[in-house]
Short mmCIF file of C-alpha atoms in Angstrom, two decimals:
data_model
loop_
_atom_site.label_atom_id
_atom_site.label_comp_id
_atom_site.label_asym_id
_atom_site.label_seq_id
_atom_site.Cartn_x
_atom_site.Cartn_y
_atom_site.Cartn_z
CA MET H 1 -9.02 -41.78 3.59
CA ARG H 2 -7.89 -44.87 5.48
CA VAL H 3 -4.71 -46.95 5.25
CA THR H 4 -4.04 -50.62 5.72
CA VAL H 5 -0.68 -52.32 6.03
CA ASP H 6 0.07 -55.84 4.83
CA PHE H 7 2.42 -56.98 7.56
CA ASP H 8 3.52 -59.98 5.53
CA LYS H 9 5.03 -57.54 3.07
CA CYS H 10 6.15 -54.83 5.51
CA GLN H 11 9.93 -54.71 5.88
CA THR H 12 9.91 -51.88 8.45
CA CYS H 13 12.29 -49.91 6.31
CA GLY H 14 10.64 -46.75 7.65
CA LEU H 15 10.05 -44.94 4.36
CA CYS H 16 6.35 -44.55 5.20
CA GLU H 17 7.31 -42.99 8.54
CA ALA H 18 9.70 -40.71 6.65
CA ALA H 19 6.89 -39.54 4.38
CA ALA H 20 4.07 -39.32 6.95
CA PRO H 21 5.30 -39.57 10.54
CA GLU H 22 1.90 -38.49 11.88
CA VAL H 23 0.39 -41.62 10.38
CA PHE H 24 3.15 -44.26 10.47
CA SER H 25 5.50 -45.04 13.33
CA ILE H 26 7.90 -47.89 13.89
CA ASP H 27 8.52 -49.01 17.45
CA ASP H 28 11.72 -50.38 18.82
CA ASP H 29 10.59 -53.96 18.45
CA GLY H 30 10.51 -53.21 14.75
CA TYR H 31 6.74 -53.13 14.37
CA LEU H 32 4.94 -50.58 12.27
CA THR H 33 1.84 -48.90 13.65
CA ALA H 34 -0.42 -47.06 11.25
CA VAL H 35 -3.20 -44.72 12.32
CA ASP H 36 -6.55 -46.45 12.46
CA GLY H 37 -9.60 -44.59 11.20
CA ASP H 38 -10.06 -41.59 8.98
CA ILE H 39 -6.95 -39.60 8.09
CA PRO H 40 -7.19 -35.78 8.05
CA GLU H 41 -7.13 -34.22 4.60
CA HIS H 42 -3.92 -32.26 5.14
CA LEU H 43 -2.07 -35.58 5.43
CA HIS H 44 -3.53 -37.20 2.32
CA GLY H 45 -0.64 -36.19 0.06
CA ALA H 46 1.96 -37.48 2.50
CA VAL H 47 0.10 -40.76 2.89
CA ARG H 48 -0.10 -41.23 -0.88
CA THR H 49 3.64 -40.63 -1.03
CA ALA H 50 4.13 -43.22 1.70
CA ALA H 51 2.12 -45.79 -0.25
CA GLU H 52 4.00 -45.08 -3.49
CA THR H 53 7.39 -45.16 -1.76
CA CYS H 54 6.91 -48.44 0.09
CA PRO H 55 9.34 -50.88 -1.55
CA THR H 56 7.12 -53.88 -1.02
CA GLU H 57 3.71 -52.25 -1.73
CA ALA H 58 2.69 -53.08 1.82
CA VAL H 59 0.70 -49.85 2.29
CA THR H 60 -2.73 -49.57 0.72
CA VAL H 61 -4.68 -46.35 0.62
CA MET H 62 -8.46 -46.40 0.53
CA ALA H 63 -9.83 -43.04 -0.46
CA MET Q 1 3.76 -29.22 -15.48
CA THR Q 2 3.48 -28.37 -19.17
CA THR Q 3 1.63 -30.99 -21.15
CA THR Q 4 3.19 -31.04 -24.59
CA ASN Q 5 3.87 -33.53 -27.32
CA GLN Q 6 7.50 -33.83 -26.41
CA HIS Q 7 8.95 -37.30 -26.86
CA LEU Q 8 10.46 -38.31 -23.53
CA VAL Q 9 13.15 -40.96 -23.81
CA VAL Q 10 14.47 -42.68 -20.70
CA VAL Q 11 17.68 -44.66 -21.07
CA GLY Q 12 17.96 -47.30 -18.34
CA ALA Q 13 15.05 -49.59 -17.51
CA SER Q 14 15.65 -50.17 -13.84
CA LEU Q 15 14.21 -48.44 -10.80
CA ALA Q 16 15.10 -44.82 -11.57
CA GLY Q 17 14.04 -45.15 -15.20
CA LEU Q 18 10.75 -46.80 -14.26
CA ARG Q 19 9.97 -44.14 -11.68
CA ALA Q 20 10.77 -41.47 -14.28
CA VAL Q 21 8.26 -42.78 -16.82
CA GLU Q 22 5.60 -43.34 -14.14
CA ALA Q 23 6.06 -39.82 -12.83
CA ALA Q 24 5.91 -38.29 -16.31
CA ARG Q 25 2.45 -39.79 -16.86
CA ARG Q 26 1.29 -39.04 -13.32
CA THR Q 27 2.16 -35.36 -13.68
CA GLY Q 28 0.30 -34.97 -16.95
CA HIS Q 29 2.76 -35.65 -19.77
CA THR Q 30 0.70 -36.83 -22.75
CA GLY Q 31 3.41 -37.08 -25.42
CA PRO Q 32 5.24 -40.28 -26.37
CA ILE Q 33 7.52 -42.02 -23.88
CA THR Q 34 10.20 -44.57 -24.78
CA LEU Q 35 12.04 -46.68 -22.22
CA ILE Q 36 15.35 -48.17 -23.35
CA GLY Q 37 17.10 -50.93 -21.42
CA SER Q 38 20.13 -53.12 -22.09
CA GLU Q 39 18.77 -56.17 -20.25
CA ASP Q 40 16.10 -58.13 -22.05
CA ARG Q 41 13.89 -57.91 -18.97
CA LEU Q 42 11.16 -55.69 -17.61
CA PRO Q 43 12.39 -53.46 -14.77
CA TYR Q 44 12.96 -55.33 -11.54
CA ASP Q 45 14.05 -54.57 -8.00
CA ARG Q 46 17.65 -55.09 -6.89
CA PRO Q 47 17.57 -55.22 -3.05
CA PRO Q 48 15.91 -58.66 -2.97
CA LEU Q 49 18.71 -60.03 -5.19
CA SER Q 50 21.08 -60.20 -2.20
CA LYS Q 51 18.42 -61.46 0.19
CA LEU Q 52 15.38 -63.51 -0.88
CA HIS Q 53 16.84 -64.57 -4.21
CA LEU Q 54 19.92 -66.08 -2.55
CA SER Q 55 17.97 -68.02 0.04
CA ALA Q 56 17.07 -71.67 -0.16
CA GLU Q 57 13.47 -70.47 -0.60
CA ALA Q 58 14.24 -68.29 -3.61
CA PRO Q 59 11.41 -68.18 -6.15
CA ASP Q 60 12.06 -69.55 -9.63
CA GLU Q 61 12.06 -66.11 -11.21
CA VAL Q 62 12.84 -62.52 -10.27
CA PRO Q 63 9.48 -60.76 -10.66
CA PRO Q 64 9.19 -57.48 -12.61
CA LEU Q 65 8.31 -54.19 -10.94
CA ALA Q 66 5.89 -53.42 -13.78
CA THR Q 67 4.28 -55.68 -16.35
CA HIS Q 68 4.11 -55.24 -20.12
CA ASP Q 69 0.43 -54.40 -19.78
CA ARG Q 70 1.10 -51.77 -17.17
CA LEU Q 71 3.90 -50.11 -19.15
CA ARG Q 72 2.62 -50.41 -22.71
CA ASP Q 73 -1.14 -50.22 -22.27
CA GLU Q 74 -1.79 -48.29 -19.08
CA LEU Q 75 1.18 -45.90 -19.27
CA GLY Q 76 1.60 -45.86 -23.05
CA VAL Q 77 5.34 -46.45 -22.88
CA THR Q 78 7.21 -47.85 -25.88
CA LEU Q 79 9.63 -50.48 -24.60
CA ARG Q 80 13.00 -51.08 -26.23
CA LEU Q 81 14.45 -53.71 -23.95
CA GLY Q 82 17.45 -55.90 -24.67
CA SER Q 83 18.87 -53.00 -26.69
CA ALA Q 84 21.74 -51.15 -25.11
CA ALA Q 85 22.34 -47.46 -25.73
CA THR Q 86 25.69 -47.03 -27.48
CA GLY Q 87 25.96 -43.26 -27.83
CA LEU Q 88 24.29 -39.88 -27.57
CA ASP Q 89 24.13 -37.21 -30.28
CA VAL Q 90 23.15 -34.08 -28.39
CA SER Q 91 22.87 -31.74 -31.38
CA ALA Q 92 20.78 -34.22 -33.38
CA ARG Q 93 18.89 -35.05 -30.17
CA ALA Q 94 19.14 -38.77 -30.67
CA VAL Q 95 20.15 -41.73 -28.53
CA LEU Q 96 22.14 -44.27 -30.50
CA THR Q 97 21.27 -47.88 -29.71
CA GLU Q 98 22.12 -51.38 -30.90
CA ALA Q 99 18.78 -51.31 -32.72
CA GLY Q 100 19.18 -47.89 -34.31
CA PRO Q 101 18.81 -44.23 -33.26
CA VAL Q 102 15.96 -42.99 -31.06
CA ALA Q 103 15.11 -39.31 -31.39
CA PHE Q 104 14.14 -37.43 -28.23
CA ASP Q 105 12.88 -34.04 -27.10
CA ALA Q 106 13.47 -34.73 -23.42
CA LEU Q 107 15.97 -37.27 -22.11
CA VAL Q 108 16.56 -38.97 -18.78
CA LEU Q 109 19.81 -40.87 -18.30
CA ALA Q 110 19.40 -43.69 -15.79
CA THR Q 111 21.92 -46.31 -16.85
CA GLY Q 112 23.03 -47.08 -13.33
CA ALA Q 113 26.26 -48.75 -12.33
CA ARG Q 114 27.99 -52.08 -12.77
CA PRO Q 115 30.20 -54.07 -10.39
CA ARG Q 116 33.86 -53.14 -10.20
CA VAL Q 117 35.93 -56.14 -11.22
CA VAL Q 118 39.23 -57.36 -9.82
CA PRO Q 119 41.76 -59.35 -11.85
CA LEU Q 120 41.31 -62.99 -10.88
CA PRO Q 121 41.54 -66.33 -12.68
CA GLU Q 122 38.42 -67.08 -14.69
CA LEU Q 123 36.97 -70.05 -12.87
CA ARG Q 124 33.43 -71.29 -12.45
CA GLY Q 125 31.96 -70.27 -9.11
CA VAL Q 126 33.30 -66.71 -9.17
CA HIS Q 127 30.47 -64.20 -9.17
CA VAL Q 128 29.49 -60.58 -9.00
CA LEU Q 129 26.02 -59.52 -7.95
CA ARG Q 130 24.16 -56.81 -9.79
CA THR Q 131 21.58 -58.32 -12.13
CA ALA Q 132 18.81 -60.85 -11.80
CA GLY Q 133 20.91 -63.23 -13.88
CA ASP Q 134 23.80 -62.76 -11.46
CA ALA Q 135 21.52 -63.60 -8.51
CA ARG Q 136 20.14 -66.75 -10.14
CA ALA Q 137 23.64 -67.96 -11.00
CA LEU Q 138 24.98 -67.15 -7.53
CA ALA Q 139 22.07 -68.89 -5.82
CA HIS Q 140 22.73 -71.99 -7.89
CA SER Q 141 26.42 -71.88 -6.99
CA LEU Q 142 25.68 -71.50 -3.27
CA GLY Q 143 23.48 -74.57 -3.49
CA THR Q 144 26.49 -76.67 -4.45
CA SER Q 145 29.01 -75.12 -2.05
CA ARG Q 146 30.35 -75.85 1.40
CA GLY Q 147 32.37 -72.66 1.57
CA LEU Q 148 31.85 -69.11 0.33
CA GLY Q 149 34.52 -66.46 -0.03
CA VAL Q 150 33.42 -62.84 -0.13
CA ILE Q 151 35.87 -60.27 -1.45
CA GLY Q 152 34.98 -56.90 0.07
CA ALA Q 153 33.19 -56.38 3.38
CA GLY Q 154 30.73 -53.79 2.08
CA PHE Q 155 26.96 -53.85 2.24
CA ILE Q 156 26.39 -56.17 -0.72
CA GLY Q 157 29.16 -58.62 0.22
CA SER Q 158 27.93 -58.69 3.80
CA GLU Q 159 24.34 -59.37 2.77
CA VAL Q 160 25.58 -62.23 0.60
CA ALA Q 161 27.60 -63.54 3.56
CA SER Q 162 24.46 -63.35 5.69
CA ALA Q 163 22.37 -65.24 3.12
CA ALA Q 164 25.03 -67.92 2.73
CA ARG Q 165 25.40 -68.34 6.48
CA ALA Q 166 21.65 -68.86 6.73
CA ARG Q 167 22.09 -71.70 4.25
CA GLY Q 168 24.70 -73.29 6.49
CA LEU Q 169 27.80 -72.46 4.47
CA ASN Q 170 31.20 -71.66 5.95
CA VAL Q 171 31.83 -68.04 5.07
CA VAL Q 172 35.04 -66.05 4.96
CA VAL Q 173 34.88 -62.32 4.20
CA VAL Q 174 38.13 -60.74 3.03
CA GLU Q 175 38.53 -56.96 3.39
CA ALA Q 176 41.63 -55.20 2.07
CA LEU Q 177 41.35 -52.19 4.39
CA PRO Q 178 42.20 -52.55 8.09
CA THR Q 179 38.63 -51.65 9.00
CA PRO Q 180 35.54 -52.49 6.96
CA LEU Q 181 32.90 -50.00 5.81
CA ILE Q 182 35.13 -46.93 6.15
CA ARG Q 183 33.61 -45.43 3.04
CA SER Q 184 30.04 -46.18 4.06
CA VAL Q 185 29.92 -45.47 7.79
CA GLY Q 186 33.33 -44.16 8.79
CA GLU Q 187 36.32 -45.50 10.66
CA GLN Q 188 34.80 -45.45 14.12
CA VAL Q 189 31.48 -47.11 13.34
CA GLY Q 190 32.79 -49.61 10.77
CA PRO Q 191 34.22 -52.06 13.32
CA LEU Q 192 31.07 -51.84 15.47
CA ILE Q 193 28.98 -53.13 12.56
CA ALA Q 194 31.62 -55.52 11.26
CA GLY Q 195 31.42 -57.38 14.58
CA LEU Q 196 28.15 -58.83 13.35
CA HIS Q 197 30.16 -61.21 11.17
CA PRO Q 198 32.07 -63.08 13.90
CA ALA Q 199 29.00 -62.88 16.12
CA ASN Q 200 27.26 -65.00 13.51
CA GLY Q 201 30.03 -67.46 12.77
CA VAL Q 202 31.43 -65.66 9.74
CA ASP Q 203 35.19 -65.29 9.56
CA LEU Q 204 36.07 -61.64 8.76
CA ARG Q 205 39.69 -61.01 7.78
CA CYS Q 206 40.78 -57.40 7.44
CA GLY Q 207 43.95 -55.92 6.06
CA VAL Q 208 44.40 -58.80 3.62
CA GLY Q 209 43.64 -59.23 -0.06
CA VAL Q 210 42.91 -62.16 -2.32
CA VAL Q 211 45.96 -62.65 -4.53
CA ASP Q 212 44.93 -65.82 -6.36
CA LEU Q 213 42.25 -68.42 -6.79
CA GLU Q 214 42.93 -72.13 -7.09
CA GLY Q 215 40.90 -74.63 -9.01
CA THR Q 216 40.49 -76.33 -12.34
CA ASP Q 217 37.16 -75.48 -14.00
CA ARG Q 218 35.58 -74.51 -10.65
CA VAL Q 219 37.21 -72.51 -7.88
CA SER Q 220 38.40 -74.61 -4.97
CA ALA Q 221 40.30 -72.10 -2.81
CA MET Q 222 41.21 -68.44 -2.28
CA VAL Q 223 44.83 -67.54 -1.65
CA LEU Q 224 45.25 -64.51 0.58
CA SER Q 225 48.06 -61.98 0.77
CA ASP Q 226 49.11 -63.28 4.20
CA GLY Q 227 49.81 -66.66 2.60
CA SER Q 228 46.73 -68.42 3.96
CA ARG Q 229 44.40 -70.52 1.82
CA VAL Q 230 40.66 -70.80 2.27
CA ALA Q 231 38.71 -73.68 0.75
CA VAL Q 232 35.68 -72.29 -1.12
CA GLU Q 233 33.46 -73.40 -3.98
CA THR Q 234 31.88 -69.98 -4.53
CA VAL Q 235 33.50 -66.56 -4.52
CA VAL Q 236 31.60 -63.27 -4.64
CA VAL Q 237 33.39 -60.08 -5.56
CA GLY Q 238 31.78 -57.07 -3.87
CA VAL Q 239 34.22 -54.19 -4.17
CA GLY Q 240 31.97 -51.42 -5.29
CA ALA Q 241 30.30 -50.24 -8.46
CA VAL Q 242 31.29 -48.12 -11.43
CA PRO Q 243 28.76 -45.78 -13.08
CA ASN Q 244 27.77 -46.75 -16.64
CA THR Q 245 28.90 -43.69 -18.60
CA GLU Q 246 31.18 -45.21 -21.21
CA TRP Q 247 28.35 -45.10 -23.74
CA LEU Q 248 28.28 -41.29 -23.35
CA ALA Q 249 31.93 -40.79 -24.28
CA GLY Q 250 32.25 -38.12 -26.95
CA SER Q 251 28.70 -36.86 -26.38
CA GLY Q 252 29.87 -33.58 -24.87
CA LEU Q 253 28.31 -34.35 -21.50
CA SER Q 254 30.53 -33.91 -18.47
CA LEU Q 255 31.44 -37.36 -17.17
CA ASP Q 256 33.26 -37.71 -13.85
CA ASN Q 257 32.16 -40.38 -11.40
CA GLY Q 258 28.89 -40.52 -13.31
CA VAL Q 259 27.04 -37.92 -15.37
CA VAL Q 260 27.84 -34.54 -13.84
CA CYS Q 261 24.60 -32.67 -13.11
CA ASP Q 262 23.64 -29.45 -11.44
CA ALA Q 263 21.32 -29.15 -8.45
CA THR Q 264 18.24 -29.71 -10.64
CA LEU Q 265 19.72 -32.98 -12.03
CA SER Q 266 20.23 -31.31 -15.42
CA ALA Q 267 23.18 -32.77 -17.31
CA GLY Q 268 24.18 -29.39 -18.68
CA HIS Q 269 22.14 -29.47 -21.88
CA ARG Q 270 18.54 -28.30 -22.11
CA GLY Q 271 16.09 -31.14 -21.70
CA ILE Q 272 18.66 -33.72 -20.55
CA ALA Q 273 18.78 -34.93 -16.95
CA ALA Q 274 20.14 -37.92 -15.05
CA ALA Q 275 18.88 -39.99 -12.13
CA GLY Q 276 19.91 -42.80 -9.82
CA ASP Q 277 23.24 -44.61 -9.56
CA VAL Q 278 24.67 -42.86 -12.64
CA CYS Q 279 23.85 -39.33 -11.46
CA ASN Q 280 26.59 -37.16 -9.93
CA TRP Q 281 24.63 -34.08 -8.89
CA PHE Q 282 25.28 -30.88 -6.97
CA ASP Q 283 23.89 -31.28 -3.47
CA ARG Q 284 23.02 -27.82 -2.13
CA ARG Q 285 22.82 -29.20 1.40
CA TRP Q 286 26.55 -29.71 1.59
CA GLY Q 287 27.71 -27.68 -1.39
CA ARG Q 288 29.29 -30.55 -3.26
CA GLN Q 289 28.86 -33.00 -6.10
CA VAL Q 290 27.73 -36.39 -4.88
CA ARG Q 291 26.68 -39.70 -6.39
CA ILE Q 292 24.37 -41.85 -4.27
CA GLU Q 293 23.82 -45.56 -4.87
CA HIS Q 294 20.89 -46.02 -2.51
CA TRP Q 295 17.53 -47.49 -3.53
CA THR Q 296 15.66 -44.46 -2.23
CA ASN Q 297 17.79 -42.16 -4.37
CA ALA Q 298 16.59 -43.91 -7.51
CA ILE Q 299 12.92 -43.56 -6.58
CA GLU Q 300 13.35 -39.92 -5.65
CA GLN Q 301 15.57 -38.83 -8.53
CA GLY Q 302 13.71 -40.64 -11.34
CA PRO Q 303 10.61 -38.42 -11.07
CA HIS Q 304 12.68 -35.28 -10.47
CA ALA Q 305 14.86 -35.88 -13.53
CA ALA Q 306 11.76 -36.43 -15.67
CA ARG Q 307 10.39 -33.03 -14.60
CA THR Q 308 13.72 -31.29 -15.17
CA ALA Q 309 14.01 -32.82 -18.64
CA LEU Q 310 10.41 -32.12 -19.69
CA ASP Q 311 10.12 -28.64 -18.19
CA PRO Q 312 13.59 -27.12 -17.95
CA ASP Q 313 12.32 -23.58 -17.30
CA GLU Q 314 10.64 -24.79 -14.12
CA ALA Q 315 13.47 -27.08 -13.04
CA ALA Q 316 13.83 -27.13 -9.26
CA PRO Q 317 16.78 -28.17 -7.11
CA PHE Q 318 16.78 -31.74 -5.86
CA ASP Q 319 17.00 -31.88 -2.10
CA THR Q 320 16.93 -35.04 -0.05
CA VAL Q 321 17.86 -36.74 3.17
CA PRO Q 322 19.73 -39.77 1.81
CA TYR Q 323 18.64 -43.07 3.28
CA VAL Q 324 19.88 -46.61 3.02
CA TRP Q 325 19.13 -49.74 5.01
CA SER Q 326 20.66 -53.20 5.09
CA ASP Q 327 19.89 -56.43 6.95
CA TRP Q 328 22.72 -58.58 8.26
CA TYR Q 329 21.89 -61.77 10.11
CA GLY Q 330 18.47 -60.41 10.97
CA VAL Q 331 19.88 -57.15 12.33
CA ARG Q 332 18.69 -53.92 10.71
CA ILE Q 333 21.31 -51.30 9.84
CA GLN Q 334 20.00 -47.88 8.79
CA LEU Q 335 21.81 -44.73 7.66
CA LEU Q 336 20.22 -41.31 7.19
CA GLY Q 337 22.23 -38.42 5.82
CA ARG Q 338 26.01 -38.43 5.47
CA SER Q 339 28.63 -40.38 7.36
CA ASP Q 340 31.82 -38.62 6.26
CA ALA Q 341 31.98 -36.32 9.25
CA ASP Q 342 34.06 -34.35 11.76
CA GLU Q 343 32.85 -36.29 14.78
CA VAL Q 344 30.77 -39.34 15.66
CA HIS Q 345 28.81 -39.80 18.88
CA VAL Q 346 27.82 -43.38 19.65
CA SER Q 347 25.26 -44.28 22.29
CA GLY Q 348 23.61 -47.55 23.21
CA ASP Q 349 25.15 -50.98 23.37
CA PRO Q 350 27.59 -51.55 20.50
CA ASP Q 351 28.71 -54.90 21.91
CA SER Q 352 25.14 -56.15 21.57
CA HIS Q 353 24.84 -54.51 18.17
CA ARG Q 354 22.13 -52.12 19.32
CA PHE Q 355 23.25 -48.51 19.06
CA VAL Q 356 22.70 -45.08 17.58
CA ALA Q 357 25.53 -43.08 16.01
CA LEU Q 358 25.23 -39.35 15.31
CA TYR Q 359 27.56 -37.69 12.80
CA ARG Q 360 28.58 -34.02 13.02
CA CYS Q 361 29.76 -31.78 10.16
CA GLY Q 362 30.66 -28.29 11.36
CA ASP Q 363 27.99 -27.28 13.84
CA GLU Q 364 25.25 -29.42 12.38
CA LEU Q 365 23.87 -32.91 12.63
CA ALA Q 366 24.93 -34.51 9.35
CA GLY Q 367 23.87 -38.12 9.66
CA VAL Q 368 22.33 -40.77 11.87
CA LEU Q 369 23.17 -44.45 11.79
CA THR Q 370 21.30 -47.04 13.80
CA VAL Q 371 21.92 -50.74 14.31
CA GLY Q 372 19.13 -52.84 15.76
CA ARG Q 373 17.09 -49.71 16.58
CA PRO Q 374 14.36 -49.53 13.93
CA GLY Q 375 12.14 -47.45 16.20
CA GLU Q 376 14.75 -44.70 16.46
CA THR Q 377 15.90 -44.01 12.94
CA MET Q 378 13.09 -42.04 11.37
CA LYS Q 379 12.50 -40.10 14.59
CA TYR Q 380 15.74 -38.28 13.69
CA ARG Q 381 14.78 -37.54 10.12
CA PRO Q 382 13.01 -34.24 10.88
CA LEU Q 383 16.19 -32.99 12.56
CA LEU Q 384 18.20 -33.68 9.43
CA ALA Q 385 15.52 -32.17 7.22
CA ARG Q 386 15.57 -28.94 9.24
CA ARG Q 387 19.38 -28.85 9.56
CA ALA Q 388 19.36 -29.17 13.33
CA GLY Q 389 22.45 -28.05 15.18
CA TRP Q 390 24.72 -30.57 16.85
CA ASN Q 391 23.78 -29.62 20.39
CA ASP Q 392 20.08 -29.89 19.54
CA ALA Q 393 20.74 -33.33 18.13
CA LEU Q 394 22.64 -34.47 21.23
CA ALA Q 395 19.83 -33.16 23.45
CA PHE Q 396 17.26 -34.96 21.32
CA ALA Q 397 19.23 -38.18 21.55
CA ALA Q 398 19.42 -37.81 25.34
CA GLU Q 399 15.65 -37.30 25.50
CA ARG Q 400 15.14 -40.41 23.37
CA ARG Q 401 17.41 -42.41 25.66
CA ALA Q 402 15.41 -41.25 28.67
CA LEU Q 403 12.31 -42.71 27.01
CA GLN Q 404 13.79 -46.19 26.82
CA PRO Q 405 12.86 -48.75 29.47
CA ALA Q 406 15.71 -49.32 31.94
#
């Protein structure tokens, strides 16, 4: 599984970080960093939650 | 999740209601689903109504969260929009609506809240902000105004002030209490955030009320309780919201600051649950009934209420770390947890509107508020989720501060 973030839509509300902090992290300049590359299976559920929770549909999951 | 032929009816076609029907299908419910809404609109999102849709770049329409195709065809939901629910017959298991009764097996109540009104002369240019229609009308009014008056220095009023300021209007915010945001963030932190208004050229007046409006046809001025007059062509009333439970009067449900629910979001009758702004539920975390008006609460409670209604024997308590965020003049305000507390610890630079506030209840960390610190907020969430003690929280905050560049 991989994730991409549409930074035009991202509002840095932090809900993705709330759902999957191992994958998403917001820095103090207000920029979201998402893990690049393949995401371990034990985090797949949390990442799907993050994508569903994002208020602007900025997070896309590719299985 | 039992897959049965139960007919799930969701009353309230906004965010909580939409999330309830989506979750029902996602978790395997194959029976009929009906979504009832009073507005003749597909579900739409409210936070952009006080931001994008008030800007000079507002799009022509407020877009829906889900299309007809998505709801009717993909999710198999029967839509009854533009048809308000007028009553509930629990023993007959039917929702009464303007268009006739709708029988249910499982029911989710998600009828939200509406703006509290204050008695004022009925003039053009006086607005509340809740619906898409409200936002369109307010945006139009701002476009023909030099001055905006905001009654109530809460989150919504302040976001409207911010949007109007960005459009170059003169803005005066009138707050009846001596300090703004007491209810939302507490007496100590309220003034620290409220300083964002004067820092951005918005006139904040506390400890005064609006006693009259002047104007013929359209408003031309606000008259304040200290005798002053403020020239305005638009007035927004933002003094809180009232849960929409009048339609449930006489139903036998317990109604008190919303629909009274237990920890599972059950409304006290088998197969009936509530979610979102209308839901007053028992929060095990703090041992009290609470009603939350945050966006995240709607998206979390909608699915949970659907499960409680469809599968009452497996109903689980709803636990959450409440979260709300707001943007004022480009500054991000974030609140996790609760802010009615025994003690507040503020660190950072409040004068520059960059700080972290920790709230203590008893021996525990109860809430975290940040202003201008988006990288900090969610780092505290695991502490709240695991009920970290106050000293742990202070130590964590000190560690975080040590990480910052000098």
